């Protein structure tokens, strides 16, 4: 009876959700599930068919007219094996004039250029092909809803739509990410609406910090006598390019600073070597950041007593060791929560929080014409909100 597709075209990972209904009175929410994205794993011998995320990385082999997206491309990027033929995090460059110039592998003089619309369409094409294989009897490309940061301007929204159409869909609707997150929250089991009264207005603040952007929205929510929700975005923050990528680069720069104390600076190397070093160090910084973050989350979920919890957090650590280039490694470094807090102080200390991370909240509430006392709930979303 119906087939619906939703895509989160993310800075770090892209995901797809599908709803397939058989009868006209089927509940769409009950028929909603993640869509699998088919892609290569760490090698071309490893083809994955049950992945719910598509890493937003691309590998261009222009000499063989071949492009790979997802885990295989991310592995090449992380390893630094193809520093000038791989890229990631294109979302924050949508709508501008940014262009990638990709050289050939065997002949670097052979080059091709790709703008951000073309790059984003490659992720969409991977998703389209995956859906066609999973649902061969359905028109999977008819309509799609794609989420974007709330602060995306018209050029960025148009660029995203063009990428979706170029990727193979026939019609594309745009939905702001904070609104999508709030819709998901309201329809989830964790949402408590016992205190919501009919025709009353409630303001919810959605704080969305992902891989590359930070958005804050103030949404007015009302519910009618039938229990149906109505949502109106009353206030938005201004565009802020801040997310997990920035934290990865800061931690990577800290690691590189330690490396260069006993080695030559990377500026003495070729452009290819510089790109190889940056890819390896930033990718490892991301991996160690996530590892420590997951350990902290596990402690906080398993130890209710705040004193014992703080003691356990103070003892957790991660030993850093990986090859950077030419047999030279970064090693002998131990990361812990206190050290990460110091490294990230540019964003995480009291002054930075007041000057940077709180400003979007103030802007969104000011634009909505409300005070913090009127906010009934705060919803955190995006990978960095952890």
Tab-separated table of C-alpha atoms in Angstrom:
chain	number	residue	atom	x	y	z
A	1	UNK	CA	0.000	0.000	0.000
A	2	UNK	CA	2.806	2.432	0.765
A	3	UNK	CA	6.608	2.709	0.819
A	4	UNK	CA	8.352	5.626	2.488
A	5	UNK	CA	12.050	6.454	2.844
A	6	UNK	CA	13.839	8.778	5.265
A	7	UNK	CA	17.558	9.574	5.123
A	8	UNK	CA	19.883	11.233	7.599
A	9	UNK	CA	22.735	12.467	5.411
A	10	UNK	CA	25.254	12.909	8.214
A	11	UNK	CA	28.697	14.439	8.543
A	12	UNK	CA	30.104	11.248	10.059
A	13	UNK	CA	27.575	8.542	9.157
A	14	UNK	CA	24.501	8.372	6.955
A	15	UNK	CA	21.476	6.228	7.804
A	16	UNK	CA	18.178	5.288	6.156
A	17	UNK	CA	14.788	4.354	7.598
A	18	UNK	CA	11.949	2.729	5.655
A	19	UNK	CA	8.239	2.354	6.306
A	20	UNK	CA	6.335	-0.260	4.331
A	21	UNK	CA	2.595	-0.568	4.889
A	22	UNK	CA	0.309	-3.245	3.450
A	23	UNK	CA	-3.115	-1.935	4.487
A	24	UNK	CA	-4.534	1.589	4.481
A	25	UNK	CA	-5.062	1.556	8.256
A	26	UNK	CA	-1.580	0.221	9.124
A	27	UNK	CA	0.237	2.310	11.742
A	28	UNK	CA	3.323	3.781	9.999
A	29	UNK	CA	5.315	3.988	13.240
A	30	UNK	CA	4.809	0.299	13.924
A	31	UNK	CA	6.058	-0.502	10.413
A	32	UNK	CA	9.157	1.672	10.617
A	33	UNK	CA	12.592	0.052	10.680
A	34	UNK	CA	16.198	0.867	9.775
A	35	UNK	CA	17.167	0.096	6.204
A	36	UNK	CA	20.323	-1.876	5.537
A	37	UNK	CA	23.036	-0.235	3.450
A	38	UNK	CA	25.109	-2.626	1.320
A	39	UNK	CA	28.802	-1.731	1.108
A	40	UNK	CA	32.315	-3.130	1.151
A	41	UNK	CA	34.053	-3.631	4.468
A	42	UNK	CA	37.772	-3.246	5.096
A	43	UNK	CA	38.594	-4.958	1.798
A	44	UNK	CA	36.937	-5.662	-1.522
A	45	UNK	CA	36.596	-9.304	-0.441
A	46	UNK	CA	34.353	-8.282	2.444
A	47	UNK	CA	30.873	-7.258	1.235
A	48	UNK	CA	28.514	-6.196	4.026
A	49	UNK	CA	24.752	-6.543	3.660
A	50	UNK	CA	23.405	-5.858	7.153
A	51	UNK	CA	24.946	-2.484	7.953
A	52	UNK	CA	22.656	0.207	9.357
A	53	UNK	CA	25.217	3.003	8.872
A	54	UNK	CA	27.098	4.259	5.852
A	55	UNK	CA	30.276	6.081	6.932
A	56	UNK	CA	30.344	9.385	5.078
A	57	UNK	CA	33.651	8.709	3.340
A	58	UNK	CA	34.476	8.486	-0.361
A	59	UNK	CA	37.311	6.886	-2.324
A	60	UNK	CA	37.806	7.983	-5.943
A	61	UNK	CA	39.622	5.769	-8.432
A	62	UNK	CA	39.299	8.031	-11.468
A	63	UNK	CA	41.553	5.896	-13.678
A	64	UNK	CA	39.130	2.982	-13.407
A	65	UNK	CA	36.053	5.250	-13.275
A	66	UNK	CA	35.135	3.753	-9.896
A	67	UNK	CA	33.951	5.320	-6.651
A	68	UNK	CA	33.490	3.604	-3.278
A	69	UNK	CA	31.556	4.956	-0.316
A	70	UNK	CA	31.240	3.734	3.261
A	71	UNK	CA	33.420	1.445	5.362
A	72	UNK	CA	35.962	0.557	2.677
A	73	UNK	CA	36.532	4.230	1.858
A	74	UNK	CA	36.745	5.137	5.550
A	75	UNK	CA	39.349	2.404	6.122
A	76	UNK	CA	41.470	3.732	3.240
A	77	UNK	CA	41.157	7.249	4.659
A	78	UNK	CA	41.985	6.177	8.222
A	79	UNK	CA	45.003	4.169	7.080
A	80	UNK	CA	46.224	7.055	4.935
A	81	UNK	CA	46.692	4.656	2.013
A	82	UNK	CA	45.061	6.993	-0.510
A	83	UNK	CA	45.480	10.452	1.078
A	84	UNK	CA	44.662	12.412	-2.071
A	85	UNK	CA	41.921	10.069	-3.338
A	86	UNK	CA	39.819	9.821	-0.154
A	87	UNK	CA	37.740	12.338	1.731
A	88	UNK	CA	35.013	12.555	4.360
A	89	UNK	CA	32.801	15.069	6.200
A	90	UNK	CA	31.519	16.813	3.073
A	91	UNK	CA	28.217	17.834	4.661
A	92	UNK	CA	29.539	21.073	6.177
A	93	UNK	CA	30.702	22.177	2.704
A	94	UNK	CA	27.323	21.762	0.998
A	95	UNK	CA	25.966	24.760	-0.870
A	96	UNK	CA	29.312	26.497	-1.271
A	97	UNK	CA	31.928	26.559	-3.978
A	98	UNK	CA	34.123	23.862	-2.450
A	99	UNK	CA	35.503	21.455	-5.048
A	100	UNK	CA	37.646	18.338	-4.664
A	101	UNK	CA	40.397	17.867	-7.223
A	102	UNK	CA	41.254	14.181	-7.314
A	103	UNK	CA	44.518	13.012	-8.948
A	104	UNK	CA	45.003	9.620	-10.510
A	105	UNK	CA	46.779	6.918	-8.523
A	106	UNK	CA	49.256	5.898	-11.228
A	107	UNK	CA	49.460	9.308	-12.924
A	108	UNK	CA	48.939	12.275	-10.621
A	109	UNK	CA	48.740	14.617	-13.609
A	110	UNK	CA	45.446	12.951	-14.560
A	111	UNK	CA	42.872	14.837	-12.454
A	112	UNK	CA	39.119	15.194	-12.115
A	113	UNK	CA	37.040	17.658	-10.081
A	114	UNK	CA	33.943	16.915	-7.985
A	115	UNK	CA	31.715	19.437	-6.249
A	116	UNK	CA	29.869	18.723	-2.996
A	117	UNK	CA	26.554	17.940	-4.723
A	118	UNK	CA	28.248	15.228	-6.772
A	119	UNK	CA	29.964	13.846	-3.659
A	120	UNK	CA	26.765	13.746	-1.601
A	121	UNK	CA	24.906	12.071	-4.470
A	122	UNK	CA	27.328	9.142	-4.240
A	123	UNK	CA	26.085	8.350	-0.714
A	124	UNK	CA	22.507	8.620	-1.941
A	125	UNK	CA	23.262	6.301	-4.862
A	126	UNK	CA	24.658	3.678	-2.482
A	127	UNK	CA	21.467	3.870	-0.423
A	128	UNK	CA	19.246	3.684	-3.519
A	129	UNK	CA	21.000	0.583	-4.826
A	130	UNK	CA	20.732	-1.038	-1.394
A	131	UNK	CA	16.982	-0.379	-1.219
A	132	UNK	CA	16.433	-1.721	-4.732
A	133	UNK	CA	18.111	-4.996	-3.762
A	134	UNK	CA	16.087	-5.317	-0.552
A	135	UNK	CA	12.724	-4.285	-2.015
A	136	UNK	CA	12.756	-5.277	-5.704
A	137	UNK	CA	8.954	-5.113	-5.980
A	138	UNK	CA	8.566	-1.594	-4.560
A	139	UNK	CA	9.123	1.831	-6.052
A	140	UNK	CA	11.822	2.775	-3.558
A	141	UNK	CA	12.883	5.944	-5.388
A	142	UNK	CA	9.507	7.686	-5.626
A	143	UNK	CA	9.706	9.920	-2.545
A	144	UNK	CA	12.239	10.534	0.208
A	145	UNK	CA	12.544	12.803	3.243
A	146	UNK	CA	16.084	13.979	4.013
A	147	UNK	CA	17.112	15.724	7.222
A	148	UNK	CA	19.410	18.762	7.302
A	149	UNK	CA	20.715	21.053	10.054
A	150	UNK	CA	18.075	23.610	11.052
A	151	UNK	CA	20.466	26.456	10.292
A	152	UNK	CA	21.121	25.343	6.702
A	153	UNK	CA	20.480	28.280	4.381
A	154	UNK	CA	18.562	28.124	1.105
A	155	UNK	CA	21.676	27.352	-0.954
A	156	UNK	CA	22.598	24.433	1.315
A	157	UNK	CA	19.056	23.057	1.234
A	158	UNK	CA	18.852	23.309	-2.551
A	159	UNK	CA	22.272	21.656	-2.877
A	160	UNK	CA	21.099	18.791	-0.663
A	161	UNK	CA	17.935	18.321	-2.731
A	162	UNK	CA	19.952	18.365	-5.959
A	163	UNK	CA	22.289	15.706	-4.551
A	164	UNK	CA	19.325	13.507	-3.616
A	165	UNK	CA	17.771	13.828	-7.064
A	166	UNK	CA	21.132	13.226	-8.749
A	167	UNK	CA	21.534	10.139	-6.559
A	168	UNK	CA	18.386	8.546	-7.982
A	169	UNK	CA	15.280	9.717	-6.105
A	170	UNK	CA	12.408	11.348	-7.981
A	171	UNK	CA	11.091	13.662	-5.255
A	172	UNK	CA	12.793	15.018	-2.147
A	173	UNK	CA	11.375	16.771	0.914
A	174	UNK	CA	13.593	18.447	3.517
A	175	UNK	CA	13.083	18.122	7.284
A	176	UNK	CA	15.151	19.931	9.913
A	177	UNK	CA	17.199	17.538	12.054
A	178	UNK	CA	16.088	18.930	15.450
A	179	UNK	CA	12.447	18.588	14.413
A	180	UNK	CA	13.065	15.019	13.255
A	181	UNK	CA	14.753	14.208	16.570
A	182	UNK	CA	11.822	15.636	18.521
A	183	UNK	CA	9.326	13.684	16.397
A	184	UNK	CA	11.295	10.516	17.111
A	185	UNK	CA	11.405	11.311	20.829
A	186	UNK	CA	7.675	12.009	21.073
A	187	UNK	CA	6.900	8.707	19.351
A	188	UNK	CA	9.360	6.738	21.511
A	189	UNK	CA	8.616	4.686	24.609
A	190	UNK	CA	10.812	7.002	26.698
A	191	UNK	CA	8.564	10.011	26.115
A	192	UNK	CA	6.367	10.749	29.139
A	193	UNK	CA	3.235	12.702	28.194
A	194	UNK	CA	1.166	12.036	31.325
A	195	UNK	CA	1.373	15.679	32.374
A	196	UNK	CA	0.439	17.105	28.956
A	197	UNK	CA	-3.045	18.587	28.905
A	198	UNK	CA	-5.278	19.074	25.908
A	199	UNK	CA	-4.775	22.367	24.018
A	200	UNK	CA	-1.968	23.448	26.356
A	201	UNK	CA	1.258	24.806	24.844
A	202	UNK	CA	4.609	23.294	25.820
A	203	UNK	CA	8.044	24.486	24.756
A	204	UNK	CA	10.802	21.950	24.171
A	205	UNK	CA	14.408	22.809	23.463
A	206	UNK	CA	16.329	20.522	21.090
A	207	UNK	CA	20.123	20.699	21.358
A	208	UNK	CA	21.626	18.986	18.310
A	209	UNK	CA	25.408	18.659	18.093
A	210	UNK	CA	26.688	16.120	15.600
A	211	UNK	CA	29.796	15.574	13.546
A	212	UNK	CA	30.040	19.047	12.058
A	213	UNK	CA	27.205	21.352	13.106
A	214	UNK	CA	25.490	22.627	16.246
A	215	UNK	CA	21.806	23.598	16.097
A	216	UNK	CA	19.384	24.632	18.821
A	217	UNK	CA	15.627	24.810	18.223
A	218	UNK	CA	12.768	25.887	20.446
A	219	UNK	CA	9.612	24.017	19.448
A	220	UNK	CA	6.076	24.716	20.644
A	221	UNK	CA	4.142	21.472	21.114
A	222	UNK	CA	0.363	21.154	21.501
A	223	UNK	CA	-1.881	18.103	21.631
A	224	UNK	CA	-5.535	17.937	20.568
A	225	UNK	CA	-8.415	15.943	22.039
A	226	UNK	CA	-7.504	12.912	19.912
A	227	UNK	CA	-3.958	12.847	21.229
A	228	UNK	CA	-2.430	14.188	18.012
A	229	UNK	CA	0.638	16.387	18.387
A	230	UNK	CA	1.239	19.672	16.593
A	231	UNK	CA	4.739	21.162	16.497
A	232	UNK	CA	5.807	24.647	15.490
A	233	UNK	CA	9.427	25.824	15.469
A	234	UNK	CA	9.387	29.147	17.316
A	235	UNK	CA	13.093	29.925	17.516
A	236	UNK	CA	16.366	28.812	15.915
A	237	UNK	CA	20.000	29.474	16.702
A	238	UNK	CA	22.392	30.784	14.093
A	239	UNK	CA	24.582	28.392	12.090
A	240	UNK	CA	27.499	27.117	14.190
A	241	UNK	CA	30.088	24.860	12.569
A	242	UNK	CA	31.015	22.860	15.636
A	243	UNK	CA	30.905	19.113	16.135
A	244	UNK	CA	32.826	15.903	16.597
A	245	UNK	CA	35.203	16.713	13.733
A	246	UNK	CA	36.466	19.750	15.649
A	247	UNK	CA	37.143	17.731	18.802
A	248	UNK	CA	38.945	15.077	16.727
A	249	UNK	CA	41.155	17.724	15.117
A	250	UNK	CA	41.996	19.290	18.489
A	251	UNK	CA	43.000	15.940	19.986
A	252	UNK	CA	44.909	15.083	16.805
A	253	UNK	CA	46.752	18.426	16.927
A	254	UNK	CA	47.702	17.734	20.558
A	255	UNK	CA	49.091	14.322	19.570
A	256	UNK	CA	50.950	15.831	16.607
A	257	UNK	CA	52.481	18.531	18.812
A	258	UNK	CA	53.970	15.820	21.011
A	259	UNK	CA	55.255	13.944	17.957
A	260	UNK	CA	56.939	17.029	16.488
A	261	UNK	CA	58.861	17.680	19.699
A	262	UNK	CA	61.168	14.796	18.770
A	263	UNK	CA	60.679	14.703	14.986
A	264	UNK	CA	60.700	17.126	12.073
A	265	UNK	CA	57.507	19.091	11.474
A	266	UNK	CA	55.178	17.614	8.881
A	267	UNK	CA	55.474	20.774	6.750
A	268	UNK	CA	58.909	19.507	5.687
A	269	UNK	CA	57.192	16.579	3.945
A	270	UNK	CA	55.379	16.266	0.624
A	271	UNK	CA	51.725	17.213	0.339
A	272	UNK	CA	50.831	13.533	-0.005
A	273	UNK	CA	52.694	12.650	3.198
A	274	UNK	CA	51.092	15.562	5.041
A	275	UNK	CA	47.638	14.362	4.047
A	276	UNK	CA	48.551	10.796	5.047
A	277	UNK	CA	49.700	11.941	8.502
A	278	UNK	CA	46.625	14.122	9.067
A	279	UNK	CA	44.241	11.329	8.044
A	280	UNK	CA	45.895	8.805	10.339
A	281	UNK	CA	46.205	11.061	13.354
A	282	UNK	CA	42.683	12.504	13.167
A	283	UNK	CA	41.116	9.077	12.576
A	284	UNK	CA	42.954	7.630	15.581
A	285	UNK	CA	41.992	10.637	17.693
A	286	UNK	CA	38.350	9.952	16.839
A	287	UNK	CA	38.682	6.269	17.727
A	288	UNK	CA	40.312	6.943	21.113
A	289	UNK	CA	37.806	9.693	21.911
A	290	UNK	CA	34.898	7.341	21.209
A	291	UNK	CA	36.505	4.518	23.202
A	292	UNK	CA	36.938	6.642	26.327
A	293	UNK	CA	33.485	8.148	25.890
A	294	UNK	CA	31.910	4.679	25.749
A	295	UNK	CA	33.753	3.665	28.905
A	296	UNK	CA	32.416	6.744	30.706
A	297	UNK	CA	28.871	6.017	29.516
A	298	UNK	CA	29.127	2.411	30.739
A	299	UNK	CA	30.299	3.586	34.161
A	300	UNK	CA	27.498	6.122	34.446
A	301	UNK	CA	24.898	3.560	33.400
A	302	UNK	CA	26.127	0.861	35.774
A	303	UNK	CA	27.101	2.761	38.943
A	304	UNK	CA	24.287	4.824	40.496
A	305	UNK	CA	26.331	6.125	43.442
A	306	UNK	CA	27.952	9.455	42.350
A	307	UNK	CA	31.007	9.081	44.624
A	308	UNK	CA	31.861	5.572	43.368
A	309	UNK	CA	31.078	6.662	39.829
A	310	UNK	CA	33.458	9.632	39.996
A	311	UNK	CA	36.175	7.396	41.486
A	312	UNK	CA	35.820	4.875	38.655
A	313	UNK	CA	35.864	7.629	36.034
A	314	UNK	CA	39.071	9.063	37.496
A	315	UNK	CA	40.791	5.660	37.101
A	316	UNK	CA	39.808	4.847	33.518
A	317	UNK	CA	42.463	5.350	30.864
A	318	UNK	CA	43.440	4.411	27.317
A	319	UNK	CA	46.988	3.729	26.080
A	320	UNK	CA	47.667	5.339	22.704
A	321	UNK	CA	49.858	3.569	20.165
A	322	UNK	CA	49.715	3.708	16.359
A	323	UNK	CA	52.080	4.129	13.435
A	324	UNK	CA	52.096	7.593	11.958
A	325	UNK	CA	54.472	7.306	8.984
A	326	UNK	CA	57.689	5.593	7.868
A	327	UNK	CA	57.804	3.299	10.892
A	328	UNK	CA	57.536	6.233	13.301
A	329	UNK	CA	54.740	5.945	15.854
A	330	UNK	CA	52.848	7.868	18.449
A	331	UNK	CA	53.163	5.867	21.637
A	332	UNK	CA	53.797	6.210	25.337
A	333	UNK	CA	50.689	8.403	25.673
A	334	UNK	CA	47.948	7.599	28.171
A	335	UNK	CA	44.600	9.323	27.738
A	336	UNK	CA	42.159	9.724	30.603
A	337	UNK	CA	39.110	11.868	31.238
A	338	UNK	CA	41.039	14.657	32.983
A	339	UNK	CA	43.533	14.906	30.135
A	340	UNK	CA	40.736	14.999	27.551
A	341	UNK	CA	38.998	17.726	29.553
A	342	UNK	CA	42.231	19.750	29.402
A	343	UNK	CA	42.706	19.147	25.662
A	344	UNK	CA	39.086	20.072	24.929
A	345	UNK	CA	39.118	23.088	27.284
A	346	UNK	CA	38.893	25.404	24.272
A	347	UNK	CA	35.255	24.235	24.061
A	348	UNK	CA	34.630	22.669	27.456
A	349	UNK	CA	35.818	24.975	30.234
A	350	UNK	CA	33.442	27.361	31.985
A	351	UNK	CA	34.412	30.401	29.910
A	352	UNK	CA	34.113	28.501	26.633
A	353	UNK	CA	30.737	27.050	27.579
A	354	UNK	CA	29.380	30.483	28.444
A	355	UNK	CA	30.879	32.070	25.342
A	356	UNK	CA	30.226	29.354	22.755
A	357	UNK	CA	28.050	26.413	23.706
A	358	UNK	CA	25.399	28.409	25.581
A	359	UNK	CA	25.069	31.184	23.019
A	360	UNK	CA	22.972	29.137	20.567
A	361	UNK	CA	20.551	28.346	23.416
A	362	UNK	CA	20.203	32.031	24.295
A	363	UNK	CA	19.714	32.940	20.624
A	364	UNK	CA	17.033	30.297	20.060
A	365	UNK	CA	15.097	31.315	23.194
A	366	UNK	CA	15.395	35.005	22.321
A	367	UNK	CA	14.076	34.355	18.808
A	368	UNK	CA	11.210	32.335	20.310
A	369	UNK	CA	10.413	35.132	22.760
A	370	UNK	CA	10.500	32.884	25.834
A	371	UNK	CA	12.568	32.413	28.999
A	372	UNK	CA	14.237	29.258	30.271
A	373	UNK	CA	11.450	28.786	32.847
A	374	UNK	CA	9.045	28.104	29.980
A	375	UNK	CA	11.112	25.162	28.670
A	376	UNK	CA	9.377	21.956	29.771
A	377	UNK	CA	11.976	19.540	28.388
A	378	UNK	CA	15.434	19.513	26.832
A	379	UNK	CA	16.152	16.898	24.146
A	380	UNK	CA	19.794	16.143	23.361
A	381	UNK	CA	20.583	14.609	19.973
A	382	UNK	CA	23.598	14.079	17.736
A	383	UNK	CA	26.663	11.955	18.408
A	384	UNK	CA	28.555	14.624	20.354
A	385	UNK	CA	25.631	15.229	22.723
A	386	UNK	CA	26.932	12.213	24.662
